[in-house]
Short mmCIF file of C-alpha atoms in Angstrom, two decimals:
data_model
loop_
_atom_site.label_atom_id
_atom_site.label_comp_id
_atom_site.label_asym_id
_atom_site.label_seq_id
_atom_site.Cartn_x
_atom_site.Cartn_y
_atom_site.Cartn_z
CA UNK A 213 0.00 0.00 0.00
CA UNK A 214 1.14 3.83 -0.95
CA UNK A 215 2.14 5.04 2.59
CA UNK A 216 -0.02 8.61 3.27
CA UNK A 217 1.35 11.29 4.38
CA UNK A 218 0.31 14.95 5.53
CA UNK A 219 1.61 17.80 3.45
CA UNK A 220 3.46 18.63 6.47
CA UNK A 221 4.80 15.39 6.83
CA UNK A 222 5.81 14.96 3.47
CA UNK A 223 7.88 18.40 3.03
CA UNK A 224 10.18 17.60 5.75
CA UNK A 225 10.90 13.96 4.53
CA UNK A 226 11.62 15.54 1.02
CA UNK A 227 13.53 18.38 2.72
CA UNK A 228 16.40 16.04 3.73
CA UNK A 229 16.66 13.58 0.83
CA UNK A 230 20.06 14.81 -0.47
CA UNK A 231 21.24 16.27 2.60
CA UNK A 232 20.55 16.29 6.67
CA UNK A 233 18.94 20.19 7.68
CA UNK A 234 19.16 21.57 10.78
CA UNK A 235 16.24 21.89 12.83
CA UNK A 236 16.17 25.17 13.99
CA UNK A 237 16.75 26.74 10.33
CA UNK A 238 12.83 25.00 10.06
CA UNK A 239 11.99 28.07 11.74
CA UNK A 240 13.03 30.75 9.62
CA UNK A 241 10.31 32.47 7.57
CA UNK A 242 12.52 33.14 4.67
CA UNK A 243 12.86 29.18 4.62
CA UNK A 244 10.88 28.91 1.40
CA UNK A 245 12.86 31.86 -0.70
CA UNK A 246 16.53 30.60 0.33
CA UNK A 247 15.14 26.78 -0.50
CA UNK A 248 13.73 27.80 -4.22
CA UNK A 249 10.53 26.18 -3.26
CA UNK A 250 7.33 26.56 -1.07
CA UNK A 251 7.75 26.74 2.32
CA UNK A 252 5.77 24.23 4.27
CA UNK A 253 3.12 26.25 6.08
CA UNK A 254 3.61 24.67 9.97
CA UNK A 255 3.66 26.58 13.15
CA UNK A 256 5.75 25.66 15.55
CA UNK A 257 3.53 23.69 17.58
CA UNK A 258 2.85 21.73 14.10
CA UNK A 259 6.32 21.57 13.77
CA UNK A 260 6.99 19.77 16.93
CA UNK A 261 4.27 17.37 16.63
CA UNK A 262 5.29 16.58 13.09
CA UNK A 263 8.79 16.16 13.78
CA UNK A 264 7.97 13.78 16.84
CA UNK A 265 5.39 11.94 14.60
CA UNK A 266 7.99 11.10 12.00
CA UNK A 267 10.67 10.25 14.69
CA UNK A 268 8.70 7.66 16.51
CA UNK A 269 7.91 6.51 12.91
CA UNK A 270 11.09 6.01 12.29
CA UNK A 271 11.27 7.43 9.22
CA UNK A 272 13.68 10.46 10.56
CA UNK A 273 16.50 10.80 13.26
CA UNK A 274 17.51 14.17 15.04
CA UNK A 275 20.78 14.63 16.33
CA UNK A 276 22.25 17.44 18.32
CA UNK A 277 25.88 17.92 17.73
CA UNK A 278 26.19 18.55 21.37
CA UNK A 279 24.63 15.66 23.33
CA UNK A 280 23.53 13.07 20.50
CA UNK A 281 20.63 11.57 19.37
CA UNK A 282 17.27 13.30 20.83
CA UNK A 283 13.49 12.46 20.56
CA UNK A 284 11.29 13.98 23.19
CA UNK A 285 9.01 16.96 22.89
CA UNK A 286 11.14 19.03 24.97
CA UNK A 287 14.09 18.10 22.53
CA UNK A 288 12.62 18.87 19.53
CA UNK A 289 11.43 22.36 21.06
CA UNK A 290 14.28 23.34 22.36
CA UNK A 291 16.27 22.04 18.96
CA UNK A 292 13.63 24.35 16.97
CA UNK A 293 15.20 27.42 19.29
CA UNK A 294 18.56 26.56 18.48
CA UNK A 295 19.22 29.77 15.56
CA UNK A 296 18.66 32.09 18.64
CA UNK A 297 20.36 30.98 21.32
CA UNK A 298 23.77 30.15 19.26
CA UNK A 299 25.54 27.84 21.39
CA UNK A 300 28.71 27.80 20.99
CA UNK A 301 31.89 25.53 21.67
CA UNK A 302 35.03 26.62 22.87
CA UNK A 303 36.63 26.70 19.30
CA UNK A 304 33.70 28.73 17.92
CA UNK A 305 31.56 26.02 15.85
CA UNK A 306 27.86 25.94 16.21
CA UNK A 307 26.00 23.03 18.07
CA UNK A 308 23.29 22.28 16.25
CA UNK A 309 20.88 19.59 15.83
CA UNK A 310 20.36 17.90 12.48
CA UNK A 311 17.33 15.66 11.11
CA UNK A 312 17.66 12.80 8.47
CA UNK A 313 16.09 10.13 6.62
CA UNK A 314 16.44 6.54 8.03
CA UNK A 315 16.52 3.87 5.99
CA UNK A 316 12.50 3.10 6.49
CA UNK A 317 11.89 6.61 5.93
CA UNK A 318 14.13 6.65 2.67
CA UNK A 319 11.87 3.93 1.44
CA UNK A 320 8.63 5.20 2.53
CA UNK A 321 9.86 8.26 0.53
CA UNK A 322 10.58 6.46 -2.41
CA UNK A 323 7.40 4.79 -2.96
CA UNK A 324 5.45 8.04 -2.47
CA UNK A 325 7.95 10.13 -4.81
CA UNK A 326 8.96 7.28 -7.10
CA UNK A 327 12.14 8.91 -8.28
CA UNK A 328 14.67 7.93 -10.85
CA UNK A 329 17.56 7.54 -9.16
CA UNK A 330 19.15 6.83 -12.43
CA UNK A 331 19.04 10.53 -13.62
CA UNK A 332 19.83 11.59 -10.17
CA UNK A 333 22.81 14.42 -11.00
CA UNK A 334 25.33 15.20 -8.21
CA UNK A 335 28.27 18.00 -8.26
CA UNK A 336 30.81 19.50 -6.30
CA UNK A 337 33.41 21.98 -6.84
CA UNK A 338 36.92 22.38 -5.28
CA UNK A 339 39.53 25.11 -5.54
CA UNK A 340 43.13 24.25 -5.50
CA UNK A 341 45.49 25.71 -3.57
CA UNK A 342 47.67 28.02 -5.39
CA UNK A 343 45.87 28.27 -8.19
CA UNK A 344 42.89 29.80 -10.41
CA UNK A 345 41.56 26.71 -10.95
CA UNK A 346 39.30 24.14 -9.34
CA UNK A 347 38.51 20.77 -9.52
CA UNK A 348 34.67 20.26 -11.10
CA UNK A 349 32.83 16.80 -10.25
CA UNK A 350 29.57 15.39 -11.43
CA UNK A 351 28.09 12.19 -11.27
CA UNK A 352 25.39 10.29 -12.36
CA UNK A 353 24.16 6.57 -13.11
CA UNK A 354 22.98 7.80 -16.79
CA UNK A 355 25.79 8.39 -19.27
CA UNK A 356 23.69 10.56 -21.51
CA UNK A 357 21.70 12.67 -18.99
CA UNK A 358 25.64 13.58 -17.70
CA UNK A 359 26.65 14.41 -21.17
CA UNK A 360 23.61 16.41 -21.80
CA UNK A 361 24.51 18.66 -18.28
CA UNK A 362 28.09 18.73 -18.82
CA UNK A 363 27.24 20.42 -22.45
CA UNK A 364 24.89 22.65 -20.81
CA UNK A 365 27.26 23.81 -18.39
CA UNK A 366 28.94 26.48 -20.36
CA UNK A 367 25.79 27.96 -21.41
CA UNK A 368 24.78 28.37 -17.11
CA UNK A 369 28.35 29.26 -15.42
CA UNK A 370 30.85 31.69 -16.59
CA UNK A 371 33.59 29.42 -16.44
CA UNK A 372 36.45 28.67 -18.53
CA UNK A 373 37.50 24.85 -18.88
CA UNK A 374 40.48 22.66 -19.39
CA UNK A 375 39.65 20.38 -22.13
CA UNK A 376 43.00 18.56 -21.85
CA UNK A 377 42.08 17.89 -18.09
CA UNK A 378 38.46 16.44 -18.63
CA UNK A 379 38.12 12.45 -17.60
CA UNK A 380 35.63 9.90 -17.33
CA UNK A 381 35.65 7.19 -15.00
CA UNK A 382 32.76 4.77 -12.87
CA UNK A 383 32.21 4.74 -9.43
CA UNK A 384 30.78 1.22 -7.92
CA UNK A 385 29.32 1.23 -6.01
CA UNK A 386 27.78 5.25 -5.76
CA UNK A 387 27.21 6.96 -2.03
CA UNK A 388 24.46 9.29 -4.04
CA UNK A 389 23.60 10.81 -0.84
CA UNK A 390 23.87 9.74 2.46
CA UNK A 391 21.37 7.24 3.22
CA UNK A 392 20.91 6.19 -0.81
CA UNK A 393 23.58 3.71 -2.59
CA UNK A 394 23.51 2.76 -6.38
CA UNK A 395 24.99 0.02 -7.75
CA UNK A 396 27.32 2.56 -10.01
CA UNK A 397 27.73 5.72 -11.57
CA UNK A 398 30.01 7.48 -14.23
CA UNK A 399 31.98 10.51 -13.18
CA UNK A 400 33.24 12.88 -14.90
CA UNK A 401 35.94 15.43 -13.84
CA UNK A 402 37.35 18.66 -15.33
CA UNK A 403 39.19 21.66 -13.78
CA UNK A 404 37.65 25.23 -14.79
CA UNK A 405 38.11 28.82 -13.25
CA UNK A 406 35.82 31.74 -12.93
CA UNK A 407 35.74 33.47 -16.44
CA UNK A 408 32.69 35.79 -15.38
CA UNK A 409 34.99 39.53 -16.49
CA UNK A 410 36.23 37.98 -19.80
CA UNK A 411 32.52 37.21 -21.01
CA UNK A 412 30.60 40.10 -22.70
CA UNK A 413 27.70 38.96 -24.04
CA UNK A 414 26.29 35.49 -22.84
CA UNK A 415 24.73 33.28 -25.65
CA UNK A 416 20.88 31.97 -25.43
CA UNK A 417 20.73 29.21 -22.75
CA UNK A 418 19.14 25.79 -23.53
CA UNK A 419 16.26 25.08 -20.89
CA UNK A 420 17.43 25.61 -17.07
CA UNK A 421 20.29 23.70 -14.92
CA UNK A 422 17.22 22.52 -12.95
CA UNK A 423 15.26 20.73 -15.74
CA UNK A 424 17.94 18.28 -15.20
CA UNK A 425 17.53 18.16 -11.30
CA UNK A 426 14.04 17.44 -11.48
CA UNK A 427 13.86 15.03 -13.88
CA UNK A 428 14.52 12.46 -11.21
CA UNK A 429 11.58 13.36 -9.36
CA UNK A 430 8.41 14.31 -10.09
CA UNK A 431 7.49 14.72 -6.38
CA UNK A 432 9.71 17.39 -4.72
#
């Protein structure tokens, strides 16, 4: 059977499919314009009784950075208040309490959303010391999706890329996020630096860099 969720419910389980999010940042009412999507309309009392819904679910963990794993009311309330208070450690980081996906709640997802984690795109970007360039990374079970982005990268970012440094290689198995493994992915690395005050006129770009993240998914 399709597993039901509230709207409520369902917006914080698709909030952390890529990545964990800290609690108290559920808070902020700018949440939906620094997200790119719509925000997802709870109070805070909601908030807490969502949170501890899904948690003794299992379908999401919370854990504070200072004393571990949490799941009470009280917890969750006091994690929600963590972007005020601001406590800090003696070296000046920020204790703050993430939520995740378990692995039930991955699946539970997944059946809902149906995604295709085969088109699922993933980048990072590194800079290298002592020089202008930086080390570009994407990855992605589907060779031609990732040769459709990487062409469409020129026409999004102001870069300028090495050809001579551009390789291809697969990754098996593929860590796509952290609670999601594939079986294997191709990767493909180039280096590039900014290029942004040696571009004066930018050609007409193909369809946007997030046609291709939400191809996987038709329920984000």
């Amino acid at each position: 059977m399709e597993p039901r969720f509230t709207r409520g419910e369902y917006w914080l389980l698709g909030n952390v499919v890529e990545d964990e999010f800290a609690i108290g940042a559920l808070m902020d009412s700018d949440l939906g314009l620094h997200l790119n999507k719509k925000w997802h309309g709870l109070t805070r009392a909601s908030l807490v009784e969502t949170l501890h819904r899904l948690l003794a679910l299992g379908l999401i963990y919370a854990k504070s950075e200072a004393t571990g794993f949490i799941s009470t009311h009280e917890q969750i309330k006091r994690a929600l208040d963590e972007m005020k208070s601001r406590d800090i450690d003696a070296v000046g980081k920020e204790k703050l309490t993430f939520y995740g996906l378990t692995e039930e709640g991955g699946v539970q997802w997944e059946a809902f959303a149906a995604p295709d984690w085969h088109r699922y795109i993933k980048e990072g970007f590194q800079m290298v010391d002592g020089s202008e360039y930086g080390i570009w990374e994407v990855v992605c079970a589907d060779k031609g999706s990732l040769e459709s982005y990487f062409e469409s990268i020129y026409f999004h970012y102001p870069i300028e890329m090495s050809l001579a440094s551009v390789a291809w290689d697969y990754v098996a198995p593929w860590q796509a996020t952290y609670w999601k493994q594939l079986e294997g992915a191709y990767r493909l690395r180039f280096q590039a630096r900014d290029a942004r005050e040696e571009k004066d006129a930018e050609p007409p770009p193909p369809p946007g860099m997030e046609y291709f993240y939400s191809v996987w998914c038709d329920w984000q």
